[in-house]
Coordinates of N, CA, C and O in Angstrom, one line a residue:
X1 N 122.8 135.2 170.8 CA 122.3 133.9 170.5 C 122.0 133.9 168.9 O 121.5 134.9 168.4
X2 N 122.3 132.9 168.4 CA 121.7 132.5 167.2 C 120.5 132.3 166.9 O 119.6 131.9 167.6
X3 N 120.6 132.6 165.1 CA 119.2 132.6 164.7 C 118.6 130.9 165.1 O 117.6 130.5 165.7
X4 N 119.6 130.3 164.3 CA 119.6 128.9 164.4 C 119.6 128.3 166.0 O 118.8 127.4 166.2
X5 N 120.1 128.7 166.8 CA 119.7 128.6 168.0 C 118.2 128.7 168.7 O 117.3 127.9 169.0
X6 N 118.5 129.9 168.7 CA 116.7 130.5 168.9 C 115.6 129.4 167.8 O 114.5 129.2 168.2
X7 N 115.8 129.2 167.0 CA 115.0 128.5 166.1 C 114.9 127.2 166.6 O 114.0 126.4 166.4
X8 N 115.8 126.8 167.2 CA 116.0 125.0 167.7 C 115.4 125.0 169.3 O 115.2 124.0 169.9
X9 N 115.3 126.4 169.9 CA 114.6 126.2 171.0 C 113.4 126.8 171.0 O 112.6 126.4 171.8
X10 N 113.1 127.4 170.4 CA 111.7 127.6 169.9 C 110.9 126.4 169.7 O 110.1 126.1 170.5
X11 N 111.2 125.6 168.4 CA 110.7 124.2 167.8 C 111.1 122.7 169.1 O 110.9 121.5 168.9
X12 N 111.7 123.3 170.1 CA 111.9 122.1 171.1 C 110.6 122.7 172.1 O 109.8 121.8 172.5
X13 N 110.5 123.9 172.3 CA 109.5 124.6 173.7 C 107.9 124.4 172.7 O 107.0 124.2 173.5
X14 N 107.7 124.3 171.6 CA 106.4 123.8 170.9 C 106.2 122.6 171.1 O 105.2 122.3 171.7
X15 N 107.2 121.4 170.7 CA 107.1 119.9 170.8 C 106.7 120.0 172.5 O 105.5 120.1 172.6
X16 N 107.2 120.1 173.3 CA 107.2 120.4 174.7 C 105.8 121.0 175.0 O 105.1 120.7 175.9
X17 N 105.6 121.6 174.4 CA 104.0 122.2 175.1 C 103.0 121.5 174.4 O 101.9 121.4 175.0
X18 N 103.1 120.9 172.8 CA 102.4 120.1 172.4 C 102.2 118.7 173.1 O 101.1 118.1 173.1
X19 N 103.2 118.2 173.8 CA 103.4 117.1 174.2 C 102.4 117.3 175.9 O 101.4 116.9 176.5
X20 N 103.3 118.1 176.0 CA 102.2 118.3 177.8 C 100.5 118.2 177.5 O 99.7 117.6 178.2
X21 N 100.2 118.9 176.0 CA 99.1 119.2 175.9 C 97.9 117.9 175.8 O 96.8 117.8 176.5
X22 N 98.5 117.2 174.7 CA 98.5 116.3 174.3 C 98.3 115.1 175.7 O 97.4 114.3 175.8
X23 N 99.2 115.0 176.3 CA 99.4 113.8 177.9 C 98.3 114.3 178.9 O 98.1 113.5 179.9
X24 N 97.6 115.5 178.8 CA 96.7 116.2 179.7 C 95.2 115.8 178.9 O 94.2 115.5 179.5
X25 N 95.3 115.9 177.6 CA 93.5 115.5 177.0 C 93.7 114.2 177.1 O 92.6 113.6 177.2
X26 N 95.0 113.3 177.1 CA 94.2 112.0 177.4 C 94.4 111.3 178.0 O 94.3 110.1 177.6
X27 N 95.0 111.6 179.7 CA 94.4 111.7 180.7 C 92.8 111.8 180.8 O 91.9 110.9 180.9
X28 N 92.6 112.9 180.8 CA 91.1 113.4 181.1 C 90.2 112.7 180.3 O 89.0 112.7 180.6
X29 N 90.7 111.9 179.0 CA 89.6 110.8 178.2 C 89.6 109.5 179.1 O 88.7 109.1 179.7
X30 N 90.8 109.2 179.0 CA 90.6 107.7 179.6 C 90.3 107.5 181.2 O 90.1 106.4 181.7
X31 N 90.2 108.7 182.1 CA 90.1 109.0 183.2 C 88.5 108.8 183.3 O 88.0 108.1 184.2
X32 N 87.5 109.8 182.1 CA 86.3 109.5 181.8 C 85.9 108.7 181.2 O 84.7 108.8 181.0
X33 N 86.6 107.6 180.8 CA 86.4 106.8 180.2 C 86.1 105.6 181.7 O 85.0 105.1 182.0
X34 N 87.4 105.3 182.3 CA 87.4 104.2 183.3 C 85.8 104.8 184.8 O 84.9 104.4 185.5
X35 N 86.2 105.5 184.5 CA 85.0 106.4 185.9 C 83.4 105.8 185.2 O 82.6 105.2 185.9
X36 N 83.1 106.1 183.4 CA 82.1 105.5 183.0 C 81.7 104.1 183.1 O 80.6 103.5 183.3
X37 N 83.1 103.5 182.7 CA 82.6 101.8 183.0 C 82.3 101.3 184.5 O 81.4 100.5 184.8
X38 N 83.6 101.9 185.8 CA 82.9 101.8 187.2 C 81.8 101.7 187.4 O 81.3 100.8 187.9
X39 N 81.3 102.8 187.1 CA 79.8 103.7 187.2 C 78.7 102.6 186.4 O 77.7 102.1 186.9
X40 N 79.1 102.4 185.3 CA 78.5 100.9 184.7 C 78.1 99.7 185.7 O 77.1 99.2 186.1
X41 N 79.2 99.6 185.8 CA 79.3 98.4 186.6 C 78.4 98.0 187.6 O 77.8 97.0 187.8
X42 N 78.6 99.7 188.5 CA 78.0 100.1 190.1 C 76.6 99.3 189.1 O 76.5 98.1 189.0
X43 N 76.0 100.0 188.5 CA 74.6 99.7 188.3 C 74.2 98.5 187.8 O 73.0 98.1 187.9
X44 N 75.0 97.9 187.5 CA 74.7 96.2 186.7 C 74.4 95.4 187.9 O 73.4 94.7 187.9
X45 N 75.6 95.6 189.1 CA 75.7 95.1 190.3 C 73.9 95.4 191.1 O 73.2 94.5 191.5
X46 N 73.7 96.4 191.1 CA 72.8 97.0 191.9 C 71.7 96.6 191.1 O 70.6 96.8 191.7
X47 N 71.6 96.1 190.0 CA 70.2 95.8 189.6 C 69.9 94.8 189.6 O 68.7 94.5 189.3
X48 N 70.7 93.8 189.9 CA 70.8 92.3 189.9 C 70.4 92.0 191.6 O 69.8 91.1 192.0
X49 N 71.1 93.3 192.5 CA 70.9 93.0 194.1 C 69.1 93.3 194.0 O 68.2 92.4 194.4
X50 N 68.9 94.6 193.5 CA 67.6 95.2 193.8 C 66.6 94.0 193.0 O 65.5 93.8 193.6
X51 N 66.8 93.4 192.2 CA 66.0 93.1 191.6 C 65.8 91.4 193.0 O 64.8 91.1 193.6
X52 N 66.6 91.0 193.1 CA 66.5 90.0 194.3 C 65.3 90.4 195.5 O 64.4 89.8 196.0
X53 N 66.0 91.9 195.7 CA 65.0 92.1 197.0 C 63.5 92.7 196.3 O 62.5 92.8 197.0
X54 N 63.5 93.0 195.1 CA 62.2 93.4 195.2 C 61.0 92.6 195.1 O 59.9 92.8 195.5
X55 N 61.8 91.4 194.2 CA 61.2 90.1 194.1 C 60.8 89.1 195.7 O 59.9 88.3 195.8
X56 N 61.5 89.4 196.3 CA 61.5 88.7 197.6 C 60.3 90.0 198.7 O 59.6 89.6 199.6
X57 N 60.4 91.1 198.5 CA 59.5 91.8 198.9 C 58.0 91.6 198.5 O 57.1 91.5 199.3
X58 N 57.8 91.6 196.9 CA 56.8 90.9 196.5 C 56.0 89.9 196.8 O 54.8 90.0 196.8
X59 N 56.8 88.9 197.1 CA 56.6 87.8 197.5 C 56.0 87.6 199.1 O 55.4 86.6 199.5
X60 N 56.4 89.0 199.8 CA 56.0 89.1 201.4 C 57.3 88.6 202.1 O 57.4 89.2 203.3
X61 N 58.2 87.8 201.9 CA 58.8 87.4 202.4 C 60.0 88.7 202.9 O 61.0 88.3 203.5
X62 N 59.9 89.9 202.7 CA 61.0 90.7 203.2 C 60.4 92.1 203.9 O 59.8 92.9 203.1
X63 N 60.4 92.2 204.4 CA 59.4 93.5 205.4 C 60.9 94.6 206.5 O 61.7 94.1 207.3
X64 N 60.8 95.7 206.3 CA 61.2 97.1 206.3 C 61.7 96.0 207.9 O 62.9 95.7 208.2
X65 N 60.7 95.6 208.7 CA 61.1 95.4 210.3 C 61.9 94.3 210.4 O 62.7 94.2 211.4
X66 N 61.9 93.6 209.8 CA 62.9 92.1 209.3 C 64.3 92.5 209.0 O 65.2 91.9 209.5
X67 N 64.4 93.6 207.9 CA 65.7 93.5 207.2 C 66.4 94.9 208.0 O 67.6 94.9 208.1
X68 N 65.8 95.9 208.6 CA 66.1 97.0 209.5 C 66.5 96.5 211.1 O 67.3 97.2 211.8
X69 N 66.0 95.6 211.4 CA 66.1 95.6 212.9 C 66.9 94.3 213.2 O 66.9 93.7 214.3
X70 N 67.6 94.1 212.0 CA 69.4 93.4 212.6 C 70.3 94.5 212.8 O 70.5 95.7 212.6
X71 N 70.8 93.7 213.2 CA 72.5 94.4 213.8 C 73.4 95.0 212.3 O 73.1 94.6 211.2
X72 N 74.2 95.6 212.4 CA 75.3 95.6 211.1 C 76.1 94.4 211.1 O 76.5 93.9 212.2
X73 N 76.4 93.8 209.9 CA 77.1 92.6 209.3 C 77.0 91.8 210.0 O 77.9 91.3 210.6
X74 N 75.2 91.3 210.1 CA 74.5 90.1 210.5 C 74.5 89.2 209.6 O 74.4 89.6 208.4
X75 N 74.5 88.0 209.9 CA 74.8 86.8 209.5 C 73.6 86.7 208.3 O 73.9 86.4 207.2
X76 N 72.3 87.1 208.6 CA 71.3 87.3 208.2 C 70.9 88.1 206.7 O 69.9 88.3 206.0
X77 N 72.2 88.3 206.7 CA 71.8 89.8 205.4 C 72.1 88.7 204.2 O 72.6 89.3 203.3
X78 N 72.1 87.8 204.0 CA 71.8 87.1 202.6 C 70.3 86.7 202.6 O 69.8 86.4 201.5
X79 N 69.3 86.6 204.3 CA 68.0 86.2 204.2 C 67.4 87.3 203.1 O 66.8 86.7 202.2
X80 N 67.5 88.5 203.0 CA 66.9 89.6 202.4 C 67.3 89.5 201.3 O 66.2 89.8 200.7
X81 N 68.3 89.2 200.2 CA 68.6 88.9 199.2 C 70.1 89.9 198.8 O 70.5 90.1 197.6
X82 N 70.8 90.5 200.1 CA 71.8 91.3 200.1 C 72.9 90.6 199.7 O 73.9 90.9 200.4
X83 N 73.2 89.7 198.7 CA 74.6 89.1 198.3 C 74.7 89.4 197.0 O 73.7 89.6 196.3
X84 N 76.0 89.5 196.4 CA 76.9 90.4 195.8 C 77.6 88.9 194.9 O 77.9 87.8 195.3
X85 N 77.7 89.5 193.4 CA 78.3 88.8 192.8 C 79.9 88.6 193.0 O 80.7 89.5 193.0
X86 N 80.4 87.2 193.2 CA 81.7 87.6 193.3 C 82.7 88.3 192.2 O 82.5 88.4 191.0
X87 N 83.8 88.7 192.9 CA 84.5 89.6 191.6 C 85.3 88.8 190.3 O 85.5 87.6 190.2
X88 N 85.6 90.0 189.1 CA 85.9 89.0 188.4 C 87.6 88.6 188.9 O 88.2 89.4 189.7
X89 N 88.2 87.7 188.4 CA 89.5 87.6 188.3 C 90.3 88.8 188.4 O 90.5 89.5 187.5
X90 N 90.8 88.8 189.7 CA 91.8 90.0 189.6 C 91.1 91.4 189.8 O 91.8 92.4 189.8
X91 N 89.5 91.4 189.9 CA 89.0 92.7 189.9 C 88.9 93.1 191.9 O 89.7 92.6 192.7
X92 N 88.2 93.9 192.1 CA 88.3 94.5 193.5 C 86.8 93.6 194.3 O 85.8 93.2 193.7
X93 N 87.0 93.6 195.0 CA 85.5 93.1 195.9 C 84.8 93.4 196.4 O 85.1 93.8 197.5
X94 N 83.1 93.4 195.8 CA 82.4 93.9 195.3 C 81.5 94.4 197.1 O 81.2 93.4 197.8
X95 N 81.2 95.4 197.7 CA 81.1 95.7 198.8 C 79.4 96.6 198.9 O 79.1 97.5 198.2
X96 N 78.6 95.9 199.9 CA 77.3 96.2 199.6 C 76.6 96.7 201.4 O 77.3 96.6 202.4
X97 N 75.3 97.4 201.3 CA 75.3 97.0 202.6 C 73.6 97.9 202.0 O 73.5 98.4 200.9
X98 N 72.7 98.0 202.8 CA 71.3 98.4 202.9 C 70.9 99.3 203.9 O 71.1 98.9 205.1
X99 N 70.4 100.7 203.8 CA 69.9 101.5 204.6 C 68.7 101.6 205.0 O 67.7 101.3 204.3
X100 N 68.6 102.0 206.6 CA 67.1 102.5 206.3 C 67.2 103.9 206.5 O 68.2 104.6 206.6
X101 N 65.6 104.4 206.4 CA 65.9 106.3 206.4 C 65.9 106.7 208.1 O 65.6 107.8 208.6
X102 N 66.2 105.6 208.8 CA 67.1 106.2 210.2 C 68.4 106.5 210.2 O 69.1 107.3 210.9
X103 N 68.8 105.5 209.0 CA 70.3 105.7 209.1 C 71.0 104.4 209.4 O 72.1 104.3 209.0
X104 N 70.3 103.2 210.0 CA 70.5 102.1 210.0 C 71.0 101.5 209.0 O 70.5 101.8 207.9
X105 N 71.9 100.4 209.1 CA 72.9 99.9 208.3 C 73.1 98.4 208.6 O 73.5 98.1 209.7
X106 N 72.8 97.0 207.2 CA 72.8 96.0 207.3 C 74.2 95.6 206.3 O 74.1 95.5 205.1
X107 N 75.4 95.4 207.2 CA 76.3 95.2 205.6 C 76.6 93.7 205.2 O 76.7 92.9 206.0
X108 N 76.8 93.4 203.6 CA 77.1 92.4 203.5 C 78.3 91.1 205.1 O 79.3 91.4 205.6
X109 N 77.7 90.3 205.1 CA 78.5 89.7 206.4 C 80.0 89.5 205.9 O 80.2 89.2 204.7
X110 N 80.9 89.7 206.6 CA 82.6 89.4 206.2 C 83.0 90.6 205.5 O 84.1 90.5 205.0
X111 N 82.4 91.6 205.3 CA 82.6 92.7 205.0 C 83.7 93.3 205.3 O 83.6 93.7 206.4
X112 N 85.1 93.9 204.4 CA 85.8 94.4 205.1 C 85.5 95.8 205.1 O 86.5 96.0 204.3
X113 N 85.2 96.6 205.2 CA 85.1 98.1 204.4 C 83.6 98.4 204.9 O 82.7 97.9 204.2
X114 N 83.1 99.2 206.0 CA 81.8 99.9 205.8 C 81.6 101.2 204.7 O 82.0 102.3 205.1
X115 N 81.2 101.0 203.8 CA 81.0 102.1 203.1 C 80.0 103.4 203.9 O 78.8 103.3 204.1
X116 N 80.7 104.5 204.1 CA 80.3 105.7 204.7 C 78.7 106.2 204.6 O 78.3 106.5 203.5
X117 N 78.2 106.3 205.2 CA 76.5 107.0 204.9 C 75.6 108.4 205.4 O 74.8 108.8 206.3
X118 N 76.2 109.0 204.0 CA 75.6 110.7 204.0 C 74.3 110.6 205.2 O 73.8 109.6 205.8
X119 N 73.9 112.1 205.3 CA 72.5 112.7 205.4 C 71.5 112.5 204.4 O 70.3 112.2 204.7
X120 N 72.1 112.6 202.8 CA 71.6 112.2 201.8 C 71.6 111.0 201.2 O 71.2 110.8 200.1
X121 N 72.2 110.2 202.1 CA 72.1 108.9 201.4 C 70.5 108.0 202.6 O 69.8 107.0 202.3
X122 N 70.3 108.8 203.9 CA 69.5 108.3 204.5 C 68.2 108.9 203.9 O 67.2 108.2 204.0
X123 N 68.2 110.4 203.2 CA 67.3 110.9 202.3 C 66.3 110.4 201.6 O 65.1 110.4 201.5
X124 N 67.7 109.6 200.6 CA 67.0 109.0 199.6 C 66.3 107.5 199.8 O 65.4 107.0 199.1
X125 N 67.0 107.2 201.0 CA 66.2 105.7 201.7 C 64.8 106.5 202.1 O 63.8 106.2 201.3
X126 N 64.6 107.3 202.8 CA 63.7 107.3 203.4 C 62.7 107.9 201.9 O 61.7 107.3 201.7
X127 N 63.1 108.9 201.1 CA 62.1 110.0 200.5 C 61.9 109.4 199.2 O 61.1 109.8 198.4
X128 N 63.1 107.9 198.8 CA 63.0 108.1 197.4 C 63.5 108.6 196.2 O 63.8 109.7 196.6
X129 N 64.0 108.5 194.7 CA 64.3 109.2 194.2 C 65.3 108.3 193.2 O 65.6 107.1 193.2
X130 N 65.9 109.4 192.5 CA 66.9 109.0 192.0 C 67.8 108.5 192.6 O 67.9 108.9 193.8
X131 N 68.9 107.4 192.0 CA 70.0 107.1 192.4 C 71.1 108.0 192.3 O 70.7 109.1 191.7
X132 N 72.1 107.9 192.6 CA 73.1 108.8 193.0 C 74.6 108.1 192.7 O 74.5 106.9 192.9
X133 N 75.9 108.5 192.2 CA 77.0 108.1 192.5 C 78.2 109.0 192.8 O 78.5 109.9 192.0
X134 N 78.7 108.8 194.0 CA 79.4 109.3 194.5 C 81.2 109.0 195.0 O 81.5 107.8 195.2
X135 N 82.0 110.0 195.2 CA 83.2 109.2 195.4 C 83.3 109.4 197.6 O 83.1 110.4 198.3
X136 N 83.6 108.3 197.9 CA 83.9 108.4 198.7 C 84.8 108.1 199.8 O 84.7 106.9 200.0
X137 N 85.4 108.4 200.4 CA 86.4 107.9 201.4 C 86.4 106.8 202.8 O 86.3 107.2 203.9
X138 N 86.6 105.7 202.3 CA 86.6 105.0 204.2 C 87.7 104.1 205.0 O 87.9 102.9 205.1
X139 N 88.2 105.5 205.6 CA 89.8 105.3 205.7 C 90.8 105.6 205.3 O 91.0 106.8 205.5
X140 N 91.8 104.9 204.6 CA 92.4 105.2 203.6 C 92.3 104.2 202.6 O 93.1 103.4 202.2
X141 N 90.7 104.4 202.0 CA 90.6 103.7 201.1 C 89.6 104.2 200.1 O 88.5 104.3 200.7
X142 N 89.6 104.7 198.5 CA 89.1 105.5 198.1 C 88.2 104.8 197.5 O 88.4 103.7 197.1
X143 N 86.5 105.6 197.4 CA 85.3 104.2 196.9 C 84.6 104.9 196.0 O 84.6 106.1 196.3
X144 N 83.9 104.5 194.8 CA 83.3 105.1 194.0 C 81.6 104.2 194.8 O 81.4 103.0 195.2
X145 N 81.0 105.0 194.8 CA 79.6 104.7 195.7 C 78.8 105.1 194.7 O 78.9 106.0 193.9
X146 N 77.0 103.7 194.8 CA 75.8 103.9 194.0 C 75.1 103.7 195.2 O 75.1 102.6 195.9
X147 N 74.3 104.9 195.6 CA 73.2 104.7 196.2 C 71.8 105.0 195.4 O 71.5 106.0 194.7
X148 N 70.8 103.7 195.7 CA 70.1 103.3 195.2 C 68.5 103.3 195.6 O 68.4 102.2 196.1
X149 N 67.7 103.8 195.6 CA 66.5 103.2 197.0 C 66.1 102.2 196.1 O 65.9 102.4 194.8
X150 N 65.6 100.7 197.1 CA 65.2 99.6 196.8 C 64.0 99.5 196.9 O 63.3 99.3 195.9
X151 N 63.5 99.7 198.4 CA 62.3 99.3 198.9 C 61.8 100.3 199.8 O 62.6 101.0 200.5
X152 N 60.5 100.6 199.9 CA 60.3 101.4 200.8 C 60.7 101.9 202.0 O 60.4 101.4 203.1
X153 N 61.5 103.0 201.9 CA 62.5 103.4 203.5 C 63.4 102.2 203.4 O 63.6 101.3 204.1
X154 N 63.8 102.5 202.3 CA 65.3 101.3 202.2 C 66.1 101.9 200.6 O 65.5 102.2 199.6
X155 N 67.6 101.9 201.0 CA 68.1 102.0 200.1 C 69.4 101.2 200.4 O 70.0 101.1 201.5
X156 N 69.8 100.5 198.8 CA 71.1 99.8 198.3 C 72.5 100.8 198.5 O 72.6 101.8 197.8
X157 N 73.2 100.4 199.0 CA 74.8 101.0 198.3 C 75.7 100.3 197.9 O 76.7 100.9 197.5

């Protein structure tokens, strides 16, 4: 083989590995990038829900036995202050539902999608704590999850 040869595949197998290198860091930027604004988002949503029910808790009007001891995706779950901003144009729809630390589950009504509920997501209803975001699976349908605790032995997702 030639020098000139070898030199032209050399300088092609560099552009080529610069190039892979290059398509792999930004991947992984804009990948952390989109995951940070989600993750944004989760929380914007969730402080505007929590802030509903804490105000409505305040007020007496929402009690652990009232918002616990419906059924899942009762008609009811807007009395507690469980409704969700709608999405924006063209965005995904926005999916909510309230635990207690039994494990009990109140989800927004017309709900298509029960979003899944850890050991640790009944944890943090019941014990408290920081919020949490997580990726999770329901079905075949992939969900970036904020669990939240609201109210006493109650947490948002």
């Amino acid at each position: 083989m030639s020098l000139r040869r070898r030199l032209a595949l050399l300088s092609a197998l560099a552009v080529a590995l610069a190039v892979l290198l290059a398509s792999a860091l930004v991947y992984a930027l804009v990948r952390d990038r989109l995951m940070s604004d989600v993750d944004e988002d989760l929380r914007r949503q969730a402080e505007g829900v929590a802030g509903r029910i804490a105000g409505m808790e305040a007020a007496g009007s929402l009690s652990d036995a009232r918002v616990l001891g419906r059924p899942p995706n009762s008609a009811g779950a807007q009395e507690f202050g469980l409704t969700l901003p709608p999405p924006d144009p063209g965005g995904p729809v926005a999916l909510g539902q309230l635990i207690s630390a039994d494990g009990h589950v109140v989800t927004v009504p017309g709900s298509p999608i029960r979003i899944p509920v850890s050991g640790a997501d009944r944890e943090l209803a019941a014990a408290g704590g920081e919020p949490r975001i997580e990726d999770a699976q329901a079905g075949d349908t992939s969900l970036r999850v904020l669990t939240e605790p609201v109210a006493d032995g109650t947490a948002l997702q």
